[in-house]
Short mmCIF file of C-alpha atoms and ligand atoms in Angstrom, two decimals:
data_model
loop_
_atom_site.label_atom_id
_atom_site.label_comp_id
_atom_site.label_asym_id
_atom_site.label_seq_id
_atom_site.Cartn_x
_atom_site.Cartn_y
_atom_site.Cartn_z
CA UNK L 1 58.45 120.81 88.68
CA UNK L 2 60.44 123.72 89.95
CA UNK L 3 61.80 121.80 93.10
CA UNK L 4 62.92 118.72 90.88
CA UNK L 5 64.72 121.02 88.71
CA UNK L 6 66.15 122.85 91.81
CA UNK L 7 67.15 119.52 93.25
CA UNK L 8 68.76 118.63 89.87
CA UNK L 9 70.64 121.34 89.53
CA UNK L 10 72.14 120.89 92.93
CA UNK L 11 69.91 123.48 94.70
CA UNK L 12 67.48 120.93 96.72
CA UNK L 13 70.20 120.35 99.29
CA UNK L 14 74.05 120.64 100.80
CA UNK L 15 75.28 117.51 101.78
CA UNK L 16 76.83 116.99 105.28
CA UNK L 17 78.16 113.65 104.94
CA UNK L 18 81.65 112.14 103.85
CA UNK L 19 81.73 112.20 100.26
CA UNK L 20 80.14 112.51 97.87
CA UNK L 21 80.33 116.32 98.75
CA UNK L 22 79.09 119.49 97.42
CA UNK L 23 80.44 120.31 94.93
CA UNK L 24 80.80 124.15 93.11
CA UNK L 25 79.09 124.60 90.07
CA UNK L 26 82.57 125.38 88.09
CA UNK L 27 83.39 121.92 89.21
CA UNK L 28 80.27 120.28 87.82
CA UNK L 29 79.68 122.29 84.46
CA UNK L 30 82.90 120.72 83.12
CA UNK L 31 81.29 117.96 82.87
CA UNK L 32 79.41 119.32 79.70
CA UNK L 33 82.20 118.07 78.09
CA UNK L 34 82.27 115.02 75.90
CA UNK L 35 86.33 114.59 75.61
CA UNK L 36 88.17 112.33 73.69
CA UNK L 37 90.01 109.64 75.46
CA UNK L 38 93.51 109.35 72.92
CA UNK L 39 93.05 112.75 72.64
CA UNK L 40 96.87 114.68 73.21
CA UNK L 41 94.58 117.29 75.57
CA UNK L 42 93.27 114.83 77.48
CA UNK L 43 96.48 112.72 78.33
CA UNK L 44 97.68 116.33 79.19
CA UNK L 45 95.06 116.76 81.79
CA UNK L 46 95.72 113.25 83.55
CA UNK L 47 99.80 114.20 83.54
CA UNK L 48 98.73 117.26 85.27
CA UNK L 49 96.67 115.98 87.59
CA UNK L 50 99.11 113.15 88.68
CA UNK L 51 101.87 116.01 88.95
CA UNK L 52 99.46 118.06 91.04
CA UNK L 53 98.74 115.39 93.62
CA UNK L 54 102.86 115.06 94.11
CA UNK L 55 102.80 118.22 95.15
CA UNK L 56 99.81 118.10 97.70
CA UNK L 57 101.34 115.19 99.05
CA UNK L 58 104.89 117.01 99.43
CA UNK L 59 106.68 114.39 97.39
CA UNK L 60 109.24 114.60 94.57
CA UNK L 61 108.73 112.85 91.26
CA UNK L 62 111.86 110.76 91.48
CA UNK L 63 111.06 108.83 94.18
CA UNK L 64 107.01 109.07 94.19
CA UNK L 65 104.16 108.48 91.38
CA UNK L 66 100.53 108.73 90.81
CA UNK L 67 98.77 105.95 90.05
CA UNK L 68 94.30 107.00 89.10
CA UNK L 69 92.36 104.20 89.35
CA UNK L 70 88.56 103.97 87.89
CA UNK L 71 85.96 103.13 90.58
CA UNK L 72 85.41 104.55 94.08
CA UNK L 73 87.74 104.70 96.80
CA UNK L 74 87.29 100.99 98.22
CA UNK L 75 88.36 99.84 94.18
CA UNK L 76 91.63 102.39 95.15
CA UNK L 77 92.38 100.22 98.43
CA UNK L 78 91.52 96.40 96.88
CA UNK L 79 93.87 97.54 93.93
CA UNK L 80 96.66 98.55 96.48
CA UNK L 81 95.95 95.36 98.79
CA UNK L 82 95.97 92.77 96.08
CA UNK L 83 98.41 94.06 93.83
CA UNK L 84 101.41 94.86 96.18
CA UNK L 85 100.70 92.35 99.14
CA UNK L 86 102.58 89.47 97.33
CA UNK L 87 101.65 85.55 98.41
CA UNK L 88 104.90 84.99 100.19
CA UNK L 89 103.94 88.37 102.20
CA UNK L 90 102.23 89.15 105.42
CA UNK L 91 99.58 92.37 105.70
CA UNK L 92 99.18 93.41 109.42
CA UNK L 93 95.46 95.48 109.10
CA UNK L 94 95.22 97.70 111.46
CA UNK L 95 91.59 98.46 112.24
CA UNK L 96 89.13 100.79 114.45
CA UNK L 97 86.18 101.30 112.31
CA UNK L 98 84.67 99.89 109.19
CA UNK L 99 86.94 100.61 106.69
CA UNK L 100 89.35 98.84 108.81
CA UNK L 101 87.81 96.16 108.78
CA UNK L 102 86.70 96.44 104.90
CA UNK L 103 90.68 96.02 104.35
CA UNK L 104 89.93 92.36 105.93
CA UNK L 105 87.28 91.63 104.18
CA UNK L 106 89.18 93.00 100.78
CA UNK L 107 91.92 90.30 102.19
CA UNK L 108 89.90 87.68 102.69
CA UNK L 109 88.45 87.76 99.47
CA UNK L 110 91.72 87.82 97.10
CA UNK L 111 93.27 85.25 99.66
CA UNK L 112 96.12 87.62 100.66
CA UNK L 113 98.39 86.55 103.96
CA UNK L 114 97.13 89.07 106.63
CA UNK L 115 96.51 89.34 110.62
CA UNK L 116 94.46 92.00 112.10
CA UNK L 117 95.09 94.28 115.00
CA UNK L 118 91.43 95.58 115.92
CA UNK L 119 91.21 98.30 118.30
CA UNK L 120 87.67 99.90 119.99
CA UNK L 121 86.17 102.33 117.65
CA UNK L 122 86.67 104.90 120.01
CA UNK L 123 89.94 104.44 120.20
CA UNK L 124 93.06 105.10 118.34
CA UNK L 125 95.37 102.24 117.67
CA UNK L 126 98.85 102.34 119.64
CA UNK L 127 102.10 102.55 118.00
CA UNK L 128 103.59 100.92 120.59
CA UNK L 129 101.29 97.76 120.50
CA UNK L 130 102.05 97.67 116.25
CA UNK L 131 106.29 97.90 117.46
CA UNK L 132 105.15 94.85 119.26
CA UNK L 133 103.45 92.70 116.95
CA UNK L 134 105.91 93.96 114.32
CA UNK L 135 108.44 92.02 116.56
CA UNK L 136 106.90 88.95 117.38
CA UNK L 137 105.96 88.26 114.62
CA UNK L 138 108.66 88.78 111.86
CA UNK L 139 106.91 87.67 108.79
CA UNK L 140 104.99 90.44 108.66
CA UNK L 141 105.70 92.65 105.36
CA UNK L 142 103.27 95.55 105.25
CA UNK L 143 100.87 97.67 107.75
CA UNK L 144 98.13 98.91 106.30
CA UNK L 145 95.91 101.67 108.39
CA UNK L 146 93.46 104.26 108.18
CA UNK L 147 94.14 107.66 108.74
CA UNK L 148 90.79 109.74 109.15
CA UNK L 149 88.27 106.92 110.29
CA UNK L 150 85.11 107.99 108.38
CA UNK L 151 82.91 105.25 110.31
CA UNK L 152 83.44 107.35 113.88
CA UNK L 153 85.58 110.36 112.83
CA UNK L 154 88.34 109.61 114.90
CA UNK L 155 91.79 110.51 113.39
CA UNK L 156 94.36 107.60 113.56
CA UNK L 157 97.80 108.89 114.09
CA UNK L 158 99.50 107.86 111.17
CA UNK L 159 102.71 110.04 111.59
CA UNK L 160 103.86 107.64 114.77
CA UNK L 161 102.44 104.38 113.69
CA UNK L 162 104.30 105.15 109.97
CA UNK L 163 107.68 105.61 111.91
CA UNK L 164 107.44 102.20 113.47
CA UNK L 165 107.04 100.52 110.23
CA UNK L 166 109.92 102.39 108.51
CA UNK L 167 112.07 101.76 110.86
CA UNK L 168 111.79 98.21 110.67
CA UNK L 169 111.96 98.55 106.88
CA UNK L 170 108.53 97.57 105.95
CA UNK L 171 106.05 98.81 103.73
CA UNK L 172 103.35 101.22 104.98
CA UNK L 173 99.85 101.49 103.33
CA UNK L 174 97.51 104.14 104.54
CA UNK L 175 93.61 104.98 103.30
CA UNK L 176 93.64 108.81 103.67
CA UNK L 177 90.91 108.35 101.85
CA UNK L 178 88.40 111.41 103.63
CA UNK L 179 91.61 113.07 105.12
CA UNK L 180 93.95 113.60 102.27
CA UNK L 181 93.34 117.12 100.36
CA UNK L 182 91.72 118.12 103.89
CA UNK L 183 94.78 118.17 105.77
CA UNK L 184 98.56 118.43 105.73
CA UNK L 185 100.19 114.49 105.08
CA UNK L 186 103.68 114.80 104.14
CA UNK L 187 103.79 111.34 102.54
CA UNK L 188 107.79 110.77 102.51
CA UNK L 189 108.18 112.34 106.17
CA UNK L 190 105.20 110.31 107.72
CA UNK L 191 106.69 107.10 106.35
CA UNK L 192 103.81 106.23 104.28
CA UNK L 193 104.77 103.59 100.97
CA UNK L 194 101.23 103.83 99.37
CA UNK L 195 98.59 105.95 100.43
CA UNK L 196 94.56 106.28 98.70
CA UNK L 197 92.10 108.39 98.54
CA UNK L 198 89.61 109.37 95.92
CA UNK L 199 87.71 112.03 93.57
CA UNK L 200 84.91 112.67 95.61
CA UNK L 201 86.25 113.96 99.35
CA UNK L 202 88.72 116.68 100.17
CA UNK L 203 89.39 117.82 96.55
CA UNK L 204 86.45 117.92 95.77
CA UNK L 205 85.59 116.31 92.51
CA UNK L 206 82.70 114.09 92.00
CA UNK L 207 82.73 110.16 91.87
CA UNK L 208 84.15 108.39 89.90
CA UNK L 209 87.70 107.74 90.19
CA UNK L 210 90.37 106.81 93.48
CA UNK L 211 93.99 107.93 93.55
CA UNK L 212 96.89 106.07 94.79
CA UNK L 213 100.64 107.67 95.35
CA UNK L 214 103.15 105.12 95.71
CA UNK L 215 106.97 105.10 96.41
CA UNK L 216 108.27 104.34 93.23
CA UNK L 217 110.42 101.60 94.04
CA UNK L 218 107.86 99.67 95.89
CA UNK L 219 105.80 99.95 93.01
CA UNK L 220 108.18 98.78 90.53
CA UNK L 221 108.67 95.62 92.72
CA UNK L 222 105.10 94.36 92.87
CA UNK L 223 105.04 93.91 89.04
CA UNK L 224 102.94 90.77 88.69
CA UNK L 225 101.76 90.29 91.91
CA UNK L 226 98.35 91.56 91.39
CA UNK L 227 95.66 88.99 91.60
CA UNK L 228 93.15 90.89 89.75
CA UNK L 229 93.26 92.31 86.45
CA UNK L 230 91.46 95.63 86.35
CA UNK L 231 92.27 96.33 89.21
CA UNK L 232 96.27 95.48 88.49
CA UNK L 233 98.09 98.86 90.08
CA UNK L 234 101.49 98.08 88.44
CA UNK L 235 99.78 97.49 85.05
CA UNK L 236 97.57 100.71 85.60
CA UNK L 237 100.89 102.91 86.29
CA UNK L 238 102.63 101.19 83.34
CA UNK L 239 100.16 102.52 80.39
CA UNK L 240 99.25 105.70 82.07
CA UNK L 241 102.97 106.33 82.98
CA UNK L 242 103.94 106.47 79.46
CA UNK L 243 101.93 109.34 78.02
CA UNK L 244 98.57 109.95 80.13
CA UNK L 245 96.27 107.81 78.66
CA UNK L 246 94.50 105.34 80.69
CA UNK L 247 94.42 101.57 80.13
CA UNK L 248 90.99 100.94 79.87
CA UNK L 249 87.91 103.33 79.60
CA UNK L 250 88.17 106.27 82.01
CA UNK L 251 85.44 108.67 83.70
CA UNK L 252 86.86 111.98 81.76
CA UNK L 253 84.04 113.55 82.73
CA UNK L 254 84.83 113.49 86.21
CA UNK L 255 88.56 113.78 85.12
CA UNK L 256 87.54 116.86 83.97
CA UNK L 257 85.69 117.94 86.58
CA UNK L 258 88.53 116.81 89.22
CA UNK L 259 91.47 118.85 87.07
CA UNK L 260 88.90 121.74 87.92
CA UNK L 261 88.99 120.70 91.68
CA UNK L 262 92.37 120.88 91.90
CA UNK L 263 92.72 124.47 90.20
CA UNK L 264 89.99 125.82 92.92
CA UNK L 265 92.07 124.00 95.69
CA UNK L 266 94.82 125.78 94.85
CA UNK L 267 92.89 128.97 94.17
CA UNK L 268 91.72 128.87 97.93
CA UNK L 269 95.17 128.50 99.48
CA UNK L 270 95.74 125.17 98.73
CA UNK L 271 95.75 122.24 101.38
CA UNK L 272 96.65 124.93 104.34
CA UNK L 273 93.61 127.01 103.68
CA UNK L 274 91.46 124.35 103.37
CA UNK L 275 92.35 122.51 106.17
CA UNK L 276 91.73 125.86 108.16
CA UNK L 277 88.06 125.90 106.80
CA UNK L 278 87.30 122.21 107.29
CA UNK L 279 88.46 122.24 110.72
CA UNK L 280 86.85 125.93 112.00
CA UNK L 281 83.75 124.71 110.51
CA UNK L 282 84.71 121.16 112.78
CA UNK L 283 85.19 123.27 115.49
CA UNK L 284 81.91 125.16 115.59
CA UNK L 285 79.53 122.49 114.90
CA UNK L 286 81.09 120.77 117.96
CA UNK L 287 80.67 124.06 119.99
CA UNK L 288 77.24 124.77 118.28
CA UNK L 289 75.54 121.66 119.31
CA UNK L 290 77.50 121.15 122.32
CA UNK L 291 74.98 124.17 123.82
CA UNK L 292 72.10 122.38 122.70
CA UNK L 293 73.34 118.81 124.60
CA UNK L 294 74.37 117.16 122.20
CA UNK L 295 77.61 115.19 122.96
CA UNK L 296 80.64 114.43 120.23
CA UNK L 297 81.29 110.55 120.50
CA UNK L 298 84.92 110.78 120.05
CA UNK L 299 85.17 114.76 120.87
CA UNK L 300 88.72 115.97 122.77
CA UNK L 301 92.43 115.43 121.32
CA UNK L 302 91.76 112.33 118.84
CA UNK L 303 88.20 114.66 117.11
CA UNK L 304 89.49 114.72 113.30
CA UNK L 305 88.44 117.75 111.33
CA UNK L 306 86.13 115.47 108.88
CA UNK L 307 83.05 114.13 110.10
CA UNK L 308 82.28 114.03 113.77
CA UNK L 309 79.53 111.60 115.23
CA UNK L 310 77.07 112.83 117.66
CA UNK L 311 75.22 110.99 120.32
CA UNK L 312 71.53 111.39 120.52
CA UNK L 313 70.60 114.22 123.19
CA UNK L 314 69.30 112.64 126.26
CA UNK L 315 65.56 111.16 126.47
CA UNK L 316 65.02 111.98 122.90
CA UNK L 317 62.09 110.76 121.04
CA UNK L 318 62.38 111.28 117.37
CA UNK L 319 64.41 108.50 114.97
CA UNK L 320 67.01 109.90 112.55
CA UNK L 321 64.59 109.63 109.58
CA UNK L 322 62.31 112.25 111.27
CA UNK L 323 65.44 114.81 111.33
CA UNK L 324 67.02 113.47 108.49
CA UNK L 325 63.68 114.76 106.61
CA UNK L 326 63.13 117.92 108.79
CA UNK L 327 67.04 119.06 107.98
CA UNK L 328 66.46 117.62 103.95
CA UNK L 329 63.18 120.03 103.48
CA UNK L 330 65.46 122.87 105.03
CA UNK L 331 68.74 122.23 102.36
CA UNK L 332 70.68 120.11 104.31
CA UNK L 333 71.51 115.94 104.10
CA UNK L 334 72.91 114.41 107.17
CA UNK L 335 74.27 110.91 107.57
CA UNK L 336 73.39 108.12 109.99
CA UNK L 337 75.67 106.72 112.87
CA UNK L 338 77.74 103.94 112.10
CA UNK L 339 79.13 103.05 115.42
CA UNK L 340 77.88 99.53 116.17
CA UNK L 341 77.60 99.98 119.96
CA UNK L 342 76.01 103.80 120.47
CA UNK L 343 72.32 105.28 118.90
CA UNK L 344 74.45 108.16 116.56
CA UNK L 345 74.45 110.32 113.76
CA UNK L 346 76.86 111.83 111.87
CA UNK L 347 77.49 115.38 110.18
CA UNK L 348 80.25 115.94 108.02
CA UNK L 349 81.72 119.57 107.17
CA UNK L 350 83.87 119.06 104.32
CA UNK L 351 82.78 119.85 100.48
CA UNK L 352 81.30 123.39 99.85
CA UNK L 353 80.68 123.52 103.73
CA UNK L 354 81.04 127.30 105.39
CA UNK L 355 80.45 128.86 108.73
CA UNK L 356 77.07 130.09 107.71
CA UNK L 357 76.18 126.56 106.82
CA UNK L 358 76.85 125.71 110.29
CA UNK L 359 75.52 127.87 111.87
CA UNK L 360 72.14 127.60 110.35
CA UNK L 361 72.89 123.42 110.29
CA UNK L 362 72.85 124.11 114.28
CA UNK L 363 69.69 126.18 114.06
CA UNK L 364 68.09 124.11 112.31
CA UNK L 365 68.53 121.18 114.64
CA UNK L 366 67.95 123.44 117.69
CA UNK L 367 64.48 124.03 115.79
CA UNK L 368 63.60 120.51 115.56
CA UNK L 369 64.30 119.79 118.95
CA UNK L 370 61.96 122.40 120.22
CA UNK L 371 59.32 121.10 118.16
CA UNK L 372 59.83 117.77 118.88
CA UNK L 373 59.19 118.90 122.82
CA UNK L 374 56.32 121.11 122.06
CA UNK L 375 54.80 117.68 120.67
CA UNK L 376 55.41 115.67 123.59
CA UNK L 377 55.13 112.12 121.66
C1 LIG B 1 84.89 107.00 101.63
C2 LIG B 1 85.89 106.11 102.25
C3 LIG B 1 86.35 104.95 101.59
C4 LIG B 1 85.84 104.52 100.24
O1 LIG B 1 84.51 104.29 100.17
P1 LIG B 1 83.80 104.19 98.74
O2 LIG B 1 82.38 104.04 99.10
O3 LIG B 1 84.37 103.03 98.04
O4 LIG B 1 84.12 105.46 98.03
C5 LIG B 1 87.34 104.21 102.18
N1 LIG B 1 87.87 104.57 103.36
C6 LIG B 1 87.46 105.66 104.02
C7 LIG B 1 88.10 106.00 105.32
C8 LIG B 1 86.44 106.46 103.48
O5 LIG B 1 86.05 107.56 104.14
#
């Protein structure tokens, strides 16, 4: 009884994976709170929050605006995709991990014009190579990319490749989804027309809700393009551009709970001090197993601060569940590989994530290890 209340109350375990994220228990309690959707109070708190996320993305209202979406983060990207990629349009998708290649499969659903540039999961795709098939192929419109690639961890430089779309005068669509809020993107400056990400990852909110800011201009010109209607992101900004309040049902709980995100963001340092603790805590889980053998699959200059996948120690003989359920019954969740052509796992160190947790994350595996040699089977 006592560890299913424990476990309820967000005791049983931290989670080391990509999002959803622990979460402080400020955050969660204001979701006690049945609010009012029409409310004046509540259209206050979705104004705020829009204005908020401006500022994190180092944008100015008159040429940027904030667009919340309801669903998670993929609803965020198919709304961007199939609302602002017109028919008489051409989406290059630029892809090195699964949520590359979900933008395809988001494509190939609502029928929108597209090619794909895939690259090796361990690698990051070259801004050169995008100048070229921007140029030989000139009916290309937008480039759509991710920036932190959650599958592998690897951290797309967005910064060049967004240069090399803007200076051809094309649109640039980036899914920042686990990176933005966990790391300095200066939207404008990078080039970046539209760019995602969600409730649940570097703010720190819970699920529920993704967040698109978009260069006003290009927004205003995909009126009545979209080909879905919920998920319509010109429509969406119309209503909630006028006073706040959302054009269908929205989560205001985890509104709520995300306007209190914000507030602790800030109250930490903002984006600058966070990014410090995301990527020291990176940094010494690398280090940490690293003495216990256990190799980084992307590792070196392209490591983002997120999530880092690890390859299996040499001659091991235990399968993820076993350590998935050894770290569980010790407070910790960790995630499985999704690299298609290595045996990985993956440990994440954003959220409510601090050195100690680590530390004792690394002790804990060191632990297991042992016992799993002591066993010899
Ligand atoms: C989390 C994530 C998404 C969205 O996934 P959902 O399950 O829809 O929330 C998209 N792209 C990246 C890079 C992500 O990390």
């Amino acid at each position: 009884m006592m560890d299913i209340e424990n476990e309820k109350c967000g005791l049983g375990y931290k989670l080391l994976t990509p999002g959803p994220l622990t979460t402080t228990d400020t955050v969660k309690k204001e979701m006690l709170f049945d609010h009012c959707t029409w409310d004046d109070d509540y259209k206050r708190i979705t104004l705020d929050i829009r204005k908020k996320l401006l500022e994190l993305a180092q944008v100015s209202e008159k040429e940027y605006t904030v667009v919340l979406m309801q669903g998670s983060g993929t609803f965020g990207v198919e709304s961007v995709l199939t609302s602002v990629v017109g028919d008489e349009n051409k989406l290059l998708i630029v892809a090195n991990g699964a949520y590359g290649e979900r933008m395809e499969e988001i494509a190939e659903h609502a029928k929108v014009p597209y090619t794909i540039y895939r690259e090796m999961y361990n690698q990051v795709p070259d801004a050169q190579k995008i100048a070229g098939i921007l140029d030989a192929d000139k009916e290309i419109t937008h480039v759509a990319m991710v920036h932190s690639e959650t599958t592998s961890g690897i951290l797309n430089d967005v910064e060049t490749v967004g240069k090399v779309v803007q200076e051809r005068g094309l649109t640039m669509i980036v899914d920042a989804m686990s990176s933005f809020g966990g790391m300095e993107i200066p939207v404008k400056e990078w080039g970046i027309d539209f760019i995602i990400s969600s409730a649940n990852k570097c703010i720190q909110g819970v699920p529920g809700f993704s967040f698109i800011i978009a260069n006003k201009e290009k927004l205003i010109q995909s009126k009545g393009k979209a080909r879905s209607l919920s998920l319509d992101l010109y429509s969406q900004w119309e209503t909630m551009n006028k006073d706040g309040k959302w054009r269908f049902t929205s989560p205001t709980h985890v509104v709520l709970a995300f306007a209190q995100a914000l507030k602790e963001l800030e109250e930490e340092g903002g984006i600058p001090a966070r990014s410090r603790r995301y990527a020291d805590n990176n940094r010494l889980l690398i280090s940490k197993l690293g003495e216990l053998g256990i190799r980084p699959y992307i590792g070196g200059r392209h490591q983002g601060p997120i999530i880092t996948t690890f390859f299996y120690p040499e001659n091991h003989r235990f399968s993820f569940q076993e350590m998935y359920d050894y770290m569980k019954e010790r407070g910790y969740a960790i995630y499985p590989g999704k690299v298609t052509e290595a045996d990985t796992f993956r440990i994440g160190n954003i959220g409510e994530i601090y050195k100690e947790d680590i530390q004792k994350v690394a002790e804990l595996i060191k632990e297991f290890l042992e016992q799993k040699d002591m066993g010899g089977n």
